[in-house]
CSV table of N, CA and C in Angstrom, one decimal:
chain,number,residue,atom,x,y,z
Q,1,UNK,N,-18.0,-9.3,1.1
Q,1,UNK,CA,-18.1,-8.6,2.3
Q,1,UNK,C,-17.1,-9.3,3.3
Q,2,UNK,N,-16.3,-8.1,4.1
Q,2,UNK,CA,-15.7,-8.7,4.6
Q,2,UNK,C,-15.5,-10.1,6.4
Q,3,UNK,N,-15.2,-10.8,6.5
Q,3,UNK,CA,-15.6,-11.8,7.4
Q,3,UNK,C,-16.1,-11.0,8.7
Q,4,UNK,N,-16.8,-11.2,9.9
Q,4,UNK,CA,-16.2,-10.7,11.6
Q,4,UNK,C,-16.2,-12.7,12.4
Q,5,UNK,N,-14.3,-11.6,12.6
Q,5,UNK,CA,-14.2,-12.8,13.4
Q,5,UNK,C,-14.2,-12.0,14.9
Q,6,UNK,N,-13.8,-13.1,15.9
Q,6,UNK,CA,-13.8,-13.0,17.1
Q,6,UNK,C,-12.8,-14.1,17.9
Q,7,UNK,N,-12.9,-13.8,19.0
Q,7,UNK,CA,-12.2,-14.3,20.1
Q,7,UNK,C,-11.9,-16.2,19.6
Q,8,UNK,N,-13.2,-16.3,19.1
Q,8,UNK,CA,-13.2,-18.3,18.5
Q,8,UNK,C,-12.6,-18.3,17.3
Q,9,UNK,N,-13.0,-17.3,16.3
Q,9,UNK,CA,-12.6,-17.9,15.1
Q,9,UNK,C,-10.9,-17.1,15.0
Q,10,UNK,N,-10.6,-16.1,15.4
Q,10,UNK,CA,-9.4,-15.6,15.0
Q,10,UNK,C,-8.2,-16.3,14.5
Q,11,UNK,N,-7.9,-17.3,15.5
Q,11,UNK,CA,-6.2,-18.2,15.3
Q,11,UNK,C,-7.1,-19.2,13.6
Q,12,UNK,N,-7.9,-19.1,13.4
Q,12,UNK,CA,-8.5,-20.7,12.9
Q,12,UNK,C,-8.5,-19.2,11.2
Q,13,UNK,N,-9.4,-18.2,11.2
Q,13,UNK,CA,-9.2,-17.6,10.1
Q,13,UNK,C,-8.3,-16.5,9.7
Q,14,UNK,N,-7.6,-16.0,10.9
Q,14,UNK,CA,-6.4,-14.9,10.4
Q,14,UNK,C,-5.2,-15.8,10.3
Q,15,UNK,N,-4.5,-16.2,12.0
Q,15,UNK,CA,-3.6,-17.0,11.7
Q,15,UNK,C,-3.2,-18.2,11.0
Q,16,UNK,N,-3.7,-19.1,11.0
Q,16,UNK,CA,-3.7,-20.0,10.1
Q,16,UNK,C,-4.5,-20.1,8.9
Q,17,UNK,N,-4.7,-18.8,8.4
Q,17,UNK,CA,-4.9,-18.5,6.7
Q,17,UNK,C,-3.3,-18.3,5.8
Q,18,UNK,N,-3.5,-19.0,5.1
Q,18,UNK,CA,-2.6,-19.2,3.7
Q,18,UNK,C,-2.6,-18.2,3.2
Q,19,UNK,N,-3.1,-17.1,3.2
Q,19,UNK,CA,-2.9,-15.5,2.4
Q,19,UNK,C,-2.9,-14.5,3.1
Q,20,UNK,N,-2.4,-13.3,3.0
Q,20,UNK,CA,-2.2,-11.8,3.6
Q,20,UNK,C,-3.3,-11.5,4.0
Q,21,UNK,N,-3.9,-11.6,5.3
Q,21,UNK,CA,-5.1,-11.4,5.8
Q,21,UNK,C,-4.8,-9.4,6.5
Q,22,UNK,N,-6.0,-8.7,5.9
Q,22,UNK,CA,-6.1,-7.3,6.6
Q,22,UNK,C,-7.1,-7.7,7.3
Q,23,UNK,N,-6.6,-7.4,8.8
Q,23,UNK,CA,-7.7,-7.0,10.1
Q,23,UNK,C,-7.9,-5.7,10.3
Q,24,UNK,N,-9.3,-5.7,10.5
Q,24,UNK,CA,-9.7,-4.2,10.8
Q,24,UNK,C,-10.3,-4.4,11.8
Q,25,UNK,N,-9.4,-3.6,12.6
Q,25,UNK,CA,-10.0,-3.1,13.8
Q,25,UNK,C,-11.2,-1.7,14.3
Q,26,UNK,N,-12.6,-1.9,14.5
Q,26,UNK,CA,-13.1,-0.9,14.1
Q,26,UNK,C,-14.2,-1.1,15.4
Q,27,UNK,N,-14.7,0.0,15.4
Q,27,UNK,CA,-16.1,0.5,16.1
Q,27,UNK,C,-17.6,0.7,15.4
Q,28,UNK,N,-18.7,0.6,15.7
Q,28,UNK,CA,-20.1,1.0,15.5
Q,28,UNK,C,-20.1,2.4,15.2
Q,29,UNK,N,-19.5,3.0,16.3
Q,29,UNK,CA,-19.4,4.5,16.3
Q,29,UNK,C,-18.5,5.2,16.1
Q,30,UNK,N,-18.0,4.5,15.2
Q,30,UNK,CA,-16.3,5.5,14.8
Q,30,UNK,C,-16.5,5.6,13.3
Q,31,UNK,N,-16.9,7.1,13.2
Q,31,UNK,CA,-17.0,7.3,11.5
Q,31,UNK,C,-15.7,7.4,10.5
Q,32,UNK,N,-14.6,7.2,10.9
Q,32,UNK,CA,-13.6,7.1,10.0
Q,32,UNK,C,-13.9,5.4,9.5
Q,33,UNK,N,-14.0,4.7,10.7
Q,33,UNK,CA,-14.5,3.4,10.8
Q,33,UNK,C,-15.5,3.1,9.4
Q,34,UNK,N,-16.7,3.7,9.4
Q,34,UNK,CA,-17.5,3.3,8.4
Q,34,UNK,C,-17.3,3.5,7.1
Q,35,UNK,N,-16.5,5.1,6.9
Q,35,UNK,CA,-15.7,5.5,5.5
Q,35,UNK,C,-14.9,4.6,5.6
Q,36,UNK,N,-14.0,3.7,6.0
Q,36,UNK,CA,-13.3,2.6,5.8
Q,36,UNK,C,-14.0,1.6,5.2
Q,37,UNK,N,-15.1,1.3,5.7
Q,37,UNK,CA,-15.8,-0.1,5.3
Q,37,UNK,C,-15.5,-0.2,3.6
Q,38,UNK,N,-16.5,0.8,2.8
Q,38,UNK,CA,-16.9,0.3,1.7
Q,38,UNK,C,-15.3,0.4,0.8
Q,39,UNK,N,-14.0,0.9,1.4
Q,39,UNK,CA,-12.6,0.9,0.5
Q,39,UNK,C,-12.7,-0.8,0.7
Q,40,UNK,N,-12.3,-1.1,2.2
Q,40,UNK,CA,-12.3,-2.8,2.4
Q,40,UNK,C,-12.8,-3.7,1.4
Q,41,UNK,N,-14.3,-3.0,1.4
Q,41,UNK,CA,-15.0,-3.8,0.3
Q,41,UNK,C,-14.1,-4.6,-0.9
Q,42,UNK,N,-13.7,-2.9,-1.9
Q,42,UNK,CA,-13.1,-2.9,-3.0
Q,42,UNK,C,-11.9,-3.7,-2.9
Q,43,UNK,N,-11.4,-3.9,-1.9
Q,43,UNK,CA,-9.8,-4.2,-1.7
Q,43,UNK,C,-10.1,-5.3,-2.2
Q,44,UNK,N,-10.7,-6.4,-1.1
Q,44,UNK,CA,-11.3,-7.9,-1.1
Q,44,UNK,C,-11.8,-8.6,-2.5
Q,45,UNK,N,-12.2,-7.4,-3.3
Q,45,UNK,CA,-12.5,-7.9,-4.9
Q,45,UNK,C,-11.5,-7.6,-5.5
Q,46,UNK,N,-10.6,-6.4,-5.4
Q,46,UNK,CA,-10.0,-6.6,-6.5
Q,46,UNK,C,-8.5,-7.2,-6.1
Q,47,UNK,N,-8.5,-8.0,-5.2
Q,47,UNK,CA,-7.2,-8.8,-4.8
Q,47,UNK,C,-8.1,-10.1,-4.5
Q,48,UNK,N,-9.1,-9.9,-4.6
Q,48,UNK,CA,-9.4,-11.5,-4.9
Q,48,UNK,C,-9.0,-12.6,-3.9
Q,49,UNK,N,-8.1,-13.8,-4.6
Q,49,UNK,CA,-7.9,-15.0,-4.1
Q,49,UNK,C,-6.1,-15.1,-3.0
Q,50,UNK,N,-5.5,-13.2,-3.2
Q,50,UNK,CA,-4.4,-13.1,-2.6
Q,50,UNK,C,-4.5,-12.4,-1.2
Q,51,UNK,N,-5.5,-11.7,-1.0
Q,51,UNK,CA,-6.0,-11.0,0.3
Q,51,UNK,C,-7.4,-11.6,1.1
Q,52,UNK,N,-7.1,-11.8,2.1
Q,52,UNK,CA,-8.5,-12.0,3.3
Q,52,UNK,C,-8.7,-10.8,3.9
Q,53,UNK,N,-9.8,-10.3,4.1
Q,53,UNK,CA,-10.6,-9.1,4.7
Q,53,UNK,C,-11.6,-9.4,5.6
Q,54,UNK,N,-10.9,-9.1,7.4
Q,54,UNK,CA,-11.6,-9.6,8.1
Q,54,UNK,C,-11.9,-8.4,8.9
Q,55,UNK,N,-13.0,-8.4,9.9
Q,55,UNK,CA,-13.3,-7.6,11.0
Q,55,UNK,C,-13.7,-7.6,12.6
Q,56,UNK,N,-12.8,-6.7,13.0
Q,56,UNK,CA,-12.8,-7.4,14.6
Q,56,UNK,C,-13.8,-6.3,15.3
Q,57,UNK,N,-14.9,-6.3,15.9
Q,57,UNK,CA,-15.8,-5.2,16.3
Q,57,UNK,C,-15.1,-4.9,18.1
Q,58,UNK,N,-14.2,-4.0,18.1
Q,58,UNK,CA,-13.5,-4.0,19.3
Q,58,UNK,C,-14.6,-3.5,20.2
Q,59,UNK,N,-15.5,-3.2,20.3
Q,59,UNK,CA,-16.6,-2.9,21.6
Q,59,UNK,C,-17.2,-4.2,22.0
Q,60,UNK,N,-17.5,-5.2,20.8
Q,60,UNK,CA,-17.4,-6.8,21.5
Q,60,UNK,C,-16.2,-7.5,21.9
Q,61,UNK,N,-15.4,-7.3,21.2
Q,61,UNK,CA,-14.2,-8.2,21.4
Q,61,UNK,C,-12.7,-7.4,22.3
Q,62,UNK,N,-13.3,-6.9,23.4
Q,62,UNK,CA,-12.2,-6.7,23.9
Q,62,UNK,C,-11.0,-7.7,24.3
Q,63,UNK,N,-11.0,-9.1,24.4
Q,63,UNK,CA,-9.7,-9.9,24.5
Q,63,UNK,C,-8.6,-9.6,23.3
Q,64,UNK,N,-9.4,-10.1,21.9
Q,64,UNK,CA,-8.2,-9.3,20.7
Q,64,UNK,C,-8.0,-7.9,20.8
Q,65,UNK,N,-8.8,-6.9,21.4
Q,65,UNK,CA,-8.1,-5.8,21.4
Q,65,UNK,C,-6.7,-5.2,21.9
Q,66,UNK,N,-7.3,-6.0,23.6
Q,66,UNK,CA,-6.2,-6.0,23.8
Q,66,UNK,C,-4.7,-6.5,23.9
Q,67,UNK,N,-5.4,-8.0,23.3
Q,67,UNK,CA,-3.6,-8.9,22.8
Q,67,UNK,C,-3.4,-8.2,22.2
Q,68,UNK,N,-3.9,-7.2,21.2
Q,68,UNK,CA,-3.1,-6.7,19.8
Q,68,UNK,C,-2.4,-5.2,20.2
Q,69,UNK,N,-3.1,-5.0,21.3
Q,69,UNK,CA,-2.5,-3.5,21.8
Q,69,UNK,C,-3.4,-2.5,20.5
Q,70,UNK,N,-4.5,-2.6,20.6
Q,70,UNK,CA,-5.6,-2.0,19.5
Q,70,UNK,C,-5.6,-1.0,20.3
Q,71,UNK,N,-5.3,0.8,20.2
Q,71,UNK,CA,-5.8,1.6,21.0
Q,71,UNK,C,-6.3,2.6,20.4
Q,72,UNK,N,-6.7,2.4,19.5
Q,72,UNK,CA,-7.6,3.3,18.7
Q,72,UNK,C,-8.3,2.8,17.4
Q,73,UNK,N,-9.7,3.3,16.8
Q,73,UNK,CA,-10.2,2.6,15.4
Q,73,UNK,C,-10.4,3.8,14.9
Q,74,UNK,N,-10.1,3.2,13.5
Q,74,UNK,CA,-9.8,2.0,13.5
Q,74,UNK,C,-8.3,1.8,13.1
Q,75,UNK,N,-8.0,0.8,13.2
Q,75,UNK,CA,-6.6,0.1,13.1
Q,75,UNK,C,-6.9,-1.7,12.2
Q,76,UNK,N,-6.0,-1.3,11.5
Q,76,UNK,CA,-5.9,-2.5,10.3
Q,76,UNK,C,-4.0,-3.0,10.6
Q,77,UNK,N,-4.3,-4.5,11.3
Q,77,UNK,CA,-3.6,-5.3,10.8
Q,77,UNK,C,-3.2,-5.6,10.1
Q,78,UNK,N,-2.2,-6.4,9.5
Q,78,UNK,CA,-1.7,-7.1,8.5
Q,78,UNK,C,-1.5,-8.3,9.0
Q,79,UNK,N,-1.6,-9.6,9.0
Q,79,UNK,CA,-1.1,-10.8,9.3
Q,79,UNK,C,-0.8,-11.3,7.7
Q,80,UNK,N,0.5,-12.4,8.1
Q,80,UNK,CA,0.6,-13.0,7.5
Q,80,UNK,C,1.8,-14.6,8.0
Q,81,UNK,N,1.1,-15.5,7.6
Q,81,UNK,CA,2.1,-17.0,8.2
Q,81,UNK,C,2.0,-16.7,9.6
Q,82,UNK,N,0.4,-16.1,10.4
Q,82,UNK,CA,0.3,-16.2,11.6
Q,82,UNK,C,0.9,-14.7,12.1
Q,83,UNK,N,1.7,-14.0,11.5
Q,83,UNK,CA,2.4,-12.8,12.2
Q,83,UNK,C,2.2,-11.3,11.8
Q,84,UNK,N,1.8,-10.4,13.0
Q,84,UNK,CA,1.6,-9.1,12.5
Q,84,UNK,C,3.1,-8.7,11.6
Q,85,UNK,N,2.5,-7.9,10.5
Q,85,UNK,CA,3.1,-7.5,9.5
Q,85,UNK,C,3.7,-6.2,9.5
Q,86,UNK,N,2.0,-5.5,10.0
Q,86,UNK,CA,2.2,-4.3,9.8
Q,86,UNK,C,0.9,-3.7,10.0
Q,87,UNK,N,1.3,-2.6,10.8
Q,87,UNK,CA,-0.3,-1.5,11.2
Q,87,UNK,C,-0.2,-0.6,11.0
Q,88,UNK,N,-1.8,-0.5,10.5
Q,88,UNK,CA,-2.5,1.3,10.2
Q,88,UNK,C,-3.4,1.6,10.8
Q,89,UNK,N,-3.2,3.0,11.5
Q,89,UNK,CA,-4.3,3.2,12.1
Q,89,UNK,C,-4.7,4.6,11.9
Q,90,UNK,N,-6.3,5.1,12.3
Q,90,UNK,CA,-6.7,6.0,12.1
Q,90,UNK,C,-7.0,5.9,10.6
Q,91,UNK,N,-7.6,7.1,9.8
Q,91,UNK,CA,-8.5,7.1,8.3
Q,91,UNK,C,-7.6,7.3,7.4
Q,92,UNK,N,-6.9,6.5,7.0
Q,92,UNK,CA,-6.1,5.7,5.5
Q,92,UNK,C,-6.8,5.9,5.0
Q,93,UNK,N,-5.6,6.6,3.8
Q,93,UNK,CA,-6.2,6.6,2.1
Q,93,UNK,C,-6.6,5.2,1.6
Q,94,UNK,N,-7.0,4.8,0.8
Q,94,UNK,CA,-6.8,3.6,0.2
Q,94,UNK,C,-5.7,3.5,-0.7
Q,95,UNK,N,-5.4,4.3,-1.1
Q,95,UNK,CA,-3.8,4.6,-2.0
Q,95,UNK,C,-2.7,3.9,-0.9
Q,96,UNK,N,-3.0,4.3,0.2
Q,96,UNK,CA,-1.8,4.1,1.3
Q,96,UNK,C,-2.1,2.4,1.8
Q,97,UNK,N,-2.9,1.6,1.8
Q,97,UNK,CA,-3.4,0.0,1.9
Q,97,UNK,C,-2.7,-0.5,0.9
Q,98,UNK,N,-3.5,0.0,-0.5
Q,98,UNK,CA,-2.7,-0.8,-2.0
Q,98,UNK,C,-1.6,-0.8,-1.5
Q,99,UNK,N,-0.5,0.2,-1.5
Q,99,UNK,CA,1.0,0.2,-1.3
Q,99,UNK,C,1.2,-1.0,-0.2
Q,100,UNK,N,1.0,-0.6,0.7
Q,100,UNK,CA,1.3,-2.0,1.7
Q,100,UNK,C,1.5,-2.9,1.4
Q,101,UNK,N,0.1,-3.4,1.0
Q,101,UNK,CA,-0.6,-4.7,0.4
Q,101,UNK,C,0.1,-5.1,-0.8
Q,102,UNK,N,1.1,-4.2,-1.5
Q,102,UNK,CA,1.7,-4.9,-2.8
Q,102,UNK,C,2.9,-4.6,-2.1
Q,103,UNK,N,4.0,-4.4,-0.8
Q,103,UNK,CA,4.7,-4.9,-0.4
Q,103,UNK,C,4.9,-6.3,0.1
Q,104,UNK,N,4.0,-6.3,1.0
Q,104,UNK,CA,3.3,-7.6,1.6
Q,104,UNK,C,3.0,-8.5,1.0
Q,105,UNK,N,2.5,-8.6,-0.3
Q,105,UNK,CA,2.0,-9.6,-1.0
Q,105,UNK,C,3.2,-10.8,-1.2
């Protein structure tokens, strides 16, 4: 399952994580948002020990929202060596993540 960080843990588990961290940026009440959850899930297992899968609950955390310029959920980050990668936002295939994610990798 995937982590929820916040405002303390973010620089300590996205940034200074050693692997391709996906941030999801997401809402309680955003149902694209929750059809997202259980792909995340999948992701997280089947990349294993090469992807981190975190989650930022933007109705708590409005400071990373708005460093990131988050203006809609959900929105998936890419960090990697500390630096945005690359963003998706709105209800992604999961076909369209893999692809990324095996650029990125």
């Amino acid at each position: 399952m995937a982590a929820r960080v916040n405002t303390e843990n973010f620089e300590q588990e996205v940034l200074n994580s050693n692997k391709l961290v996906l941030t999801d940026f997401y809402s309680d009440s955003c149902i694209p948002c929750k059809r997202l959850s259980p792909v995340l899930s999948e992701l997280e297992k089947e990349y294993g020990d090469s992807l981190k899968v975190v989650k930022v609950n933007i109705n708590f955390d409005s400071v990373l929202m708005e460093k990131y310029e988050v203006q809609a959920s959900p929105t998936i980050i890419f960090f990697k060596d500390g630096q945005e990668q690359l963003r998706l936002r709105g209800a992604v295939k999961k076909s369209e993540i893999v692809d990324e994610i095996e650029k990125l990798k």
